[in-house]
Amino acid sequence: MVACEVSTLKDYSRRENLKIHSIKFTKVESSYDLANYMKGGNESKLNDVTIDAEIETSGTQDQLDAIYKKVSNSCPVYQMLKGSGVKITNNWKNIKK
C-alpha cells in the first residue's frame, strides 16, 4: 500500500505543482487476525493498517491534506483494503526544514 500511495502522491503533486522534497515513513503497521488462520480453511484478514509519514513539501498542510484525499480515493490498493473492511489510518504530516 505504501508504494501505491507514494506513486499516486507523486502523480497528484506533479499535477498540482506541489514539490515533494522527501518522504519518511515513521510507522507502518497492521494487525492480522491469526485465529482463523490457525483453524484452517476460514478467512483470515487484516484488521487495521496505520501509516505515519513525514513529507517535506513546498506547500502547506492543507494542500497536503487535499492531495491525500485524492490519493486515498485513487490508490487501488487503498481502495481494495478499505473495501474489504480494513480500518486504515494515514497520518501525513507536512514538515519544513
CSV table of N, CA and C in Angstrom, one decimal, residues 1-88:
chain,number,residue,atom,x,y,z
A,1,MET,N,0.8,-1.2,0.0
A,1,MET,CA,0.0,0.0,0.0
A,1,MET,C,0.9,1.2,0.0
A,2,VAL,N,2.0,1.2,0.7
A,2,VAL,CA,2.8,2.4,0.8
A,2,VAL,C,3.4,2.8,-0.6
A,3,ALA,N,3.8,1.8,-1.3
A,3,ALA,CA,4.4,2.1,-2.7
A,3,ALA,C,3.3,2.7,-3.6
A,4,CYS,N,2.1,2.1,-3.5
A,4,CYS,CA,1.0,2.6,-4.3
A,4,CYS,C,0.6,4.1,-3.9
A,5,GLU,N,0.6,4.4,-2.6
A,5,GLU,CA,0.3,5.7,-2.2
A,5,GLU,C,1.4,6.7,-2.6
A,6,VAL,N,2.6,6.3,-2.5
A,6,VAL,CA,3.7,7.2,-2.9
A,6,VAL,C,3.7,7.5,-4.4
A,7,SER,N,3.4,6.5,-5.2
A,7,SER,CA,3.3,6.6,-6.7
A,7,SER,C,2.1,7.6,-7.0
A,8,THR,N,1.0,7.4,-6.4
A,8,THR,CA,-0.2,8.2,-6.6
A,8,THR,C,0.1,9.6,-6.1
A,9,LEU,N,0.7,9.8,-4.9
A,9,LEU,CA,1.1,11.1,-4.4
A,9,LEU,C,2.0,11.9,-5.4
A,10,LYS,N,3.0,11.2,-5.9
A,10,LYS,CA,3.9,11.9,-6.9
A,10,LYS,C,3.1,12.4,-8.1
A,11,ASP,N,2.2,11.6,-8.6
A,11,ASP,CA,1.4,11.9,-9.7
A,11,ASP,C,0.5,13.2,-9.4
A,12,TYR,N,-0.2,13.1,-8.3
A,12,TYR,CA,-1.1,14.3,-8.0
A,12,TYR,C,-0.3,15.5,-7.6
A,13,SER,N,0.8,15.4,-6.9
A,13,SER,CA,1.6,16.5,-6.6
A,13,SER,C,2.2,17.2,-7.8
A,14,ARG,N,2.6,16.4,-8.8
A,14,ARG,CA,3.1,16.9,-10.1
A,14,ARG,C,2.0,17.7,-10.8
A,15,ARG,N,0.8,17.2,-10.8
A,15,ARG,CA,-0.3,17.9,-11.5
A,15,ARG,C,-0.7,19.2,-10.8
A,16,GLU,N,-0.5,19.3,-9.5
A,16,GLU,CA,-0.9,20.5,-8.8
A,16,GLU,C,0.3,21.3,-8.4
A,17,ASN,N,1.5,21.1,-9.0
A,17,ASN,CA,2.7,21.9,-8.7
A,17,ASN,C,3.1,22.0,-7.3
A,18,LEU,N,2.9,20.9,-6.6
A,18,LEU,CA,3.4,20.8,-5.2
A,18,LEU,C,4.6,19.9,-5.2
A,19,LYS,N,5.7,20.5,-4.8
A,19,LYS,CA,7.0,19.8,-4.9
A,19,LYS,C,7.1,18.9,-3.6
A,20,ILE,N,7.5,17.7,-3.8
A,20,ILE,CA,7.8,16.7,-2.7
A,20,ILE,C,9.3,16.6,-2.6
A,21,HIS,N,9.8,17.1,-1.5
A,21,HIS,CA,11.3,17.0,-1.4
A,21,HIS,C,11.7,15.7,-0.7
A,22,SER,N,10.9,15.2,0.2
A,22,SER,CA,11.3,14.0,0.9
A,22,SER,C,10.1,13.4,1.5
A,23,ILE,N,10.1,12.0,1.7
A,23,ILE,CA,9.1,11.3,2.4
A,23,ILE,C,9.8,10.3,3.3
A,24,LYS,N,9.4,10.4,4.6
A,24,LYS,CA,9.9,9.5,5.6
A,24,LYS,C,8.8,8.8,6.3
A,25,PHE,N,8.7,7.5,6.2
A,25,PHE,CA,7.6,6.7,6.9
A,25,PHE,C,8.1,6.4,8.3
A,26,THR,N,7.5,6.9,9.3
A,26,THR,CA,7.9,6.7,10.7
A,26,THR,C,7.2,5.6,11.3
A,27,LYS,N,6.1,5.1,10.7
A,27,LYS,CA,5.3,4.0,11.2
A,27,LYS,C,4.5,3.4,10.1
A,28,VAL,N,4.7,2.1,10.0
A,28,VAL,CA,3.8,1.3,9.0
A,28,VAL,C,3.6,0.0,9.8
A,29,GLU,N,2.3,-0.2,10.2
A,29,GLU,CA,2.0,-1.4,11.0
A,29,GLU,C,0.5,-1.8,10.7
A,30,SER,N,0.3,-3.1,11.0
A,30,SER,CA,-1.1,-3.6,10.8
A,30,SER,C,-1.3,-4.7,11.9
A,31,SER,N,-2.5,-5.0,12.1
A,31,SER,CA,-2.8,-6.2,12.9
A,31,SER,C,-3.6,-7.2,12.0
A,32,TYR,N,-3.3,-8.4,12.3
A,32,TYR,CA,-3.8,-9.5,11.5
A,32,TYR,C,-4.4,-10.5,12.4
A,33,ASP,N,-5.6,-11.0,12.0
A,33,ASP,CA,-6.4,-12.0,12.8
A,33,ASP,C,-5.8,-13.4,12.5
A,34,LEU,N,-5.0,-13.9,13.4
A,34,LEU,CA,-4.5,-15.2,13.2
A,34,LEU,C,-5.4,-16.4,13.6
A,35,ALA,N,-6.5,-16.1,14.4
A,35,ALA,CA,-7.3,-17.1,14.9
A,35,ALA,C,-7.9,-18.0,13.8
A,36,ASN,N,-8.4,-17.4,12.7
A,36,ASN,CA,-9.0,-18.1,11.6
A,36,ASN,C,-7.9,-18.9,10.9
A,37,TYR,N,-6.7,-18.3,10.7
A,37,TYR,CA,-5.6,-19.0,10.0
A,37,TYR,C,-5.2,-20.2,10.7
A,38,MET,N,-5.2,-20.2,12.0
A,38,MET,CA,-4.7,-21.4,12.8
A,38,MET,C,-5.8,-22.5,12.7
A,39,LYS,N,-7.0,-22.2,12.5
A,39,LYS,CA,-8.1,-23.2,12.4
A,39,LYS,C,-8.1,-23.8,11.0
A,40,GLY,N,-7.6,-23.1,10.1
A,40,GLY,CA,-7.5,-23.6,8.7
A,40,GLY,C,-8.9,-23.5,8.0
A,41,GLY,N,-8.8,-23.1,6.7
A,41,GLY,CA,-10.0,-23.1,5.9
A,41,GLY,C,-10.9,-21.9,6.0
A,42,ASN,N,-10.8,-21.1,7.1
A,42,ASN,CA,-11.6,-19.9,7.3
A,42,ASN,C,-10.8,-18.7,6.8
A,43,GLU,N,-11.6,-17.7,6.5
A,43,GLU,CA,-10.9,-16.4,6.1
A,43,GLU,C,-10.1,-15.8,7.2
A,44,SER,N,-9.0,-15.3,6.8
A,44,SER,CA,-8.1,-14.5,7.7
A,44,SER,C,-8.0,-13.2,7.1
A,45,LYS,N,-7.9,-12.1,7.9
A,45,LYS,CA,-7.8,-10.8,7.3
A,45,LYS,C,-7.0,-9.8,8.2
A,46,LEU,N,-6.6,-8.8,7.5
A,46,LEU,CA,-6.0,-7.6,8.2
A,46,LEU,C,-7.2,-6.9,9.0
A,47,ASN,N,-6.9,-6.5,10.2
A,47,ASN,CA,-7.9,-5.7,10.9
A,47,ASN,C,-7.8,-4.2,10.7
A,48,ASP,N,-6.5,-3.8,10.7
A,48,ASP,CA,-6.3,-2.4,10.5
A,48,ASP,C,-4.9,-2.1,10.0
A,49,VAL,N,-4.7,-1.0,9.4
A,49,VAL,CA,-3.4,-0.5,8.9
A,49,VAL,C,-3.2,0.9,9.3
A,50,THR,N,-2.0,1.2,9.9
A,50,THR,CA,-1.6,2.5,10.3
A,50,THR,C,-0.3,2.9,9.6
A,51,ILE,N,-0.4,4.1,9.0
A,51,ILE,CA,0.8,4.6,8.3
A,51,ILE,C,1.0,6.1,8.7
A,52,ASP,N,2.2,6.3,9.3
A,52,ASP,CA,2.6,7.7,9.6
A,52,ASP,C,3.7,8.1,8.7
A,53,ALA,N,3.6,9.3,8.2
A,53,ALA,CA,4.7,9.8,7.3
A,53,ALA,C,4.9,11.3,7.5
A,54,GLU,N,6.2,11.6,7.4
A,54,GLU,CA,6.6,13.0,7.4
A,54,GLU,C,7.0,13.3,6.0
A,55,ILE,N,6.3,14.3,5.4
A,55,ILE,CA,6.5,14.6,4.0
A,55,ILE,C,6.9,16.1,3.9
A,56,GLU,N,8.1,16.3,3.4
A,56,GLU,CA,8.6,17.7,3.2
A,56,GLU,C,8.1,18.1,1.8
A,57,THR,N,7.3,19.2,1.8
A,57,THR,CA,6.8,19.7,0.6
A,57,THR,C,7.0,21.2,0.4
A,58,SER,N,6.7,21.7,-0.7
A,58,SER,CA,6.8,23.2,-1.0
A,58,SER,C,5.5,23.9,-0.5
A,59,GLY,N,4.5,23.1,-0.1
A,59,GLY,CA,3.2,23.7,0.3
A,59,GLY,C,2.9,23.6,1.7
A,60,THR,N,1.6,23.7,2.0
A,60,THR,CA,1.1,23.8,3.4
A,60,THR,C,0.5,22.4,3.7
A,61,GLN,N,0.2,22.3,5.0
A,61,GLN,CA,-0.5,21.0,5.5
A,61,GLN,C,-1.9,20.9,4.8
A,62,ASP,N,-2.6,22.0,4.6
A,62,ASP,CA,-3.9,22.0,4.0
A,62,ASP,C,-3.8,21.4,2.5
A,63,GLN,N,-2.7,21.8,1.8
A,63,GLN,CA,-2.5,21.4,0.5
A,63,GLN,C,-2.2,19.9,0.5
A,64,LEU,N,-1.4,19.4,1.4
A,64,LEU,CA,-1.1,18.0,1.5
A,64,LEU,C,-2.3,17.2,1.9
A,65,ASP,N,-3.1,17.7,2.8
A,65,ASP,CA,-4.4,17.0,3.1
A,65,ASP,C,-5.3,16.9,1.9
A,66,ALA,N,-5.4,17.9,1.1
A,66,ALA,CA,-6.3,17.9,-0.1
A,66,ALA,C,-5.8,16.8,-1.1
A,67,ILE,N,-4.5,16.7,-1.2
A,67,ILE,CA,-3.9,15.7,-2.1
A,67,ILE,C,-4.1,14.3,-1.5
A,68,TYR,N,-4.0,14.2,-0.2
A,68,TYR,CA,-4.2,12.9,0.4
A,68,TYR,C,-5.6,12.4,0.1
A,69,LYS,N,-6.6,13.3,0.2
A,69,LYS,CA,-8.0,12.8,-0.2
A,69,LYS,C,-8.0,12.2,-1.5
A,70,LYS,N,-7.3,12.9,-2.5
A,70,LYS,CA,-7.3,12.4,-3.9
A,70,LYS,C,-6.5,11.0,-4.0
A,71,VAL,N,-5.4,11.0,-3.2
A,71,VAL,CA,-4.6,9.7,-3.2
A,71,VAL,C,-5.5,8.6,-2.7
A,72,SER,N,-6.1,8.8,-1.5
A,72,SER,CA,-6.9,7.7,-0.9
A,72,SER,C,-8.0,7.3,-1.8
A,73,ASN,N,-8.6,8.2,-2.6
A,73,ASN,CA,-9.7,7.8,-3.5
A,73,ASN,C,-9.2,7.2,-4.8
A,74,SER,N,-7.9,7.3,-5.1
A,74,SER,CA,-7.4,6.9,-6.4
A,74,SER,C,-6.5,5.6,-6.3
A,75,CYS,N,-5.9,5.4,-5.1
A,75,CYS,CA,-5.0,4.3,-5.0
A,75,CYS,C,-5.7,3.0,-4.9
A,76,PRO,N,-5.5,2.1,-5.9
A,76,PRO,CA,-6.3,0.9,-6.0
A,76,PRO,C,-6.0,-0.1,-4.8
A,77,VAL,N,-4.8,-0.1,-4.2
A,77,VAL,CA,-4.5,-0.9,-3.1
A,77,VAL,C,-5.3,-0.4,-1.9
A,78,TYR,N,-5.3,0.9,-1.7
A,78,TYR,CA,-6.0,1.5,-0.6
A,78,TYR,C,-7.5,1.2,-0.7
A,79,GLN,N,-8.0,1.3,-1.9
A,79,GLN,CA,-9.5,1.1,-2.1
A,79,GLN,C,-9.8,-0.4,-1.9
A,80,MET,N,-8.9,-1.3,-2.3
A,80,MET,CA,-9.2,-2.7,-2.1
A,80,MET,C,-9.2,-3.1,-0.6
A,81,LEU,N,-8.2,-2.6,0.1
A,81,LEU,CA,-8.2,-2.8,1.6
A,81,LEU,C,-9.4,-2.2,2.3
A,82,LYS,N,-9.7,-1.0,2.0
A,82,LYS,CA,-10.9,-0.3,2.6
A,82,LYS,C,-12.2,-1.0,2.2
A,83,GLY,N,-12.3,-1.5,1.0
A,83,GLY,CA,-13.5,-2.2,0.6
A,83,GLY,C,-13.7,-3.5,1.2
A,84,SER,N,-12.6,-4.1,1.7
A,84,SER,CA,-12.7,-5.4,2.4
A,84,SER,C,-12.8,-5.2,3.9
A,85,GLY,N,-13.0,-4.0,4.4
A,85,GLY,CA,-13.3,-3.7,5.8
A,85,GLY,C,-12.1,-3.4,6.7
A,86,VAL,N,-11.0,-3.2,6.1
A,86,VAL,CA,-9.8,-2.9,6.9
A,86,VAL,C,-9.9,-1.4,7.3
A,87,LYS,N,-9.7,-1.2,8.6
A,87,LYS,CA,-9.6,0.2,9.0
A,87,LYS,C,-8.2,0.8,8.7
A,88,ILE,N,-8.2,1.9,7.9
A,88,ILE,CA,-7.0,2.5,7.5
A,88,ILE,C,-6.8,3.9,8.2
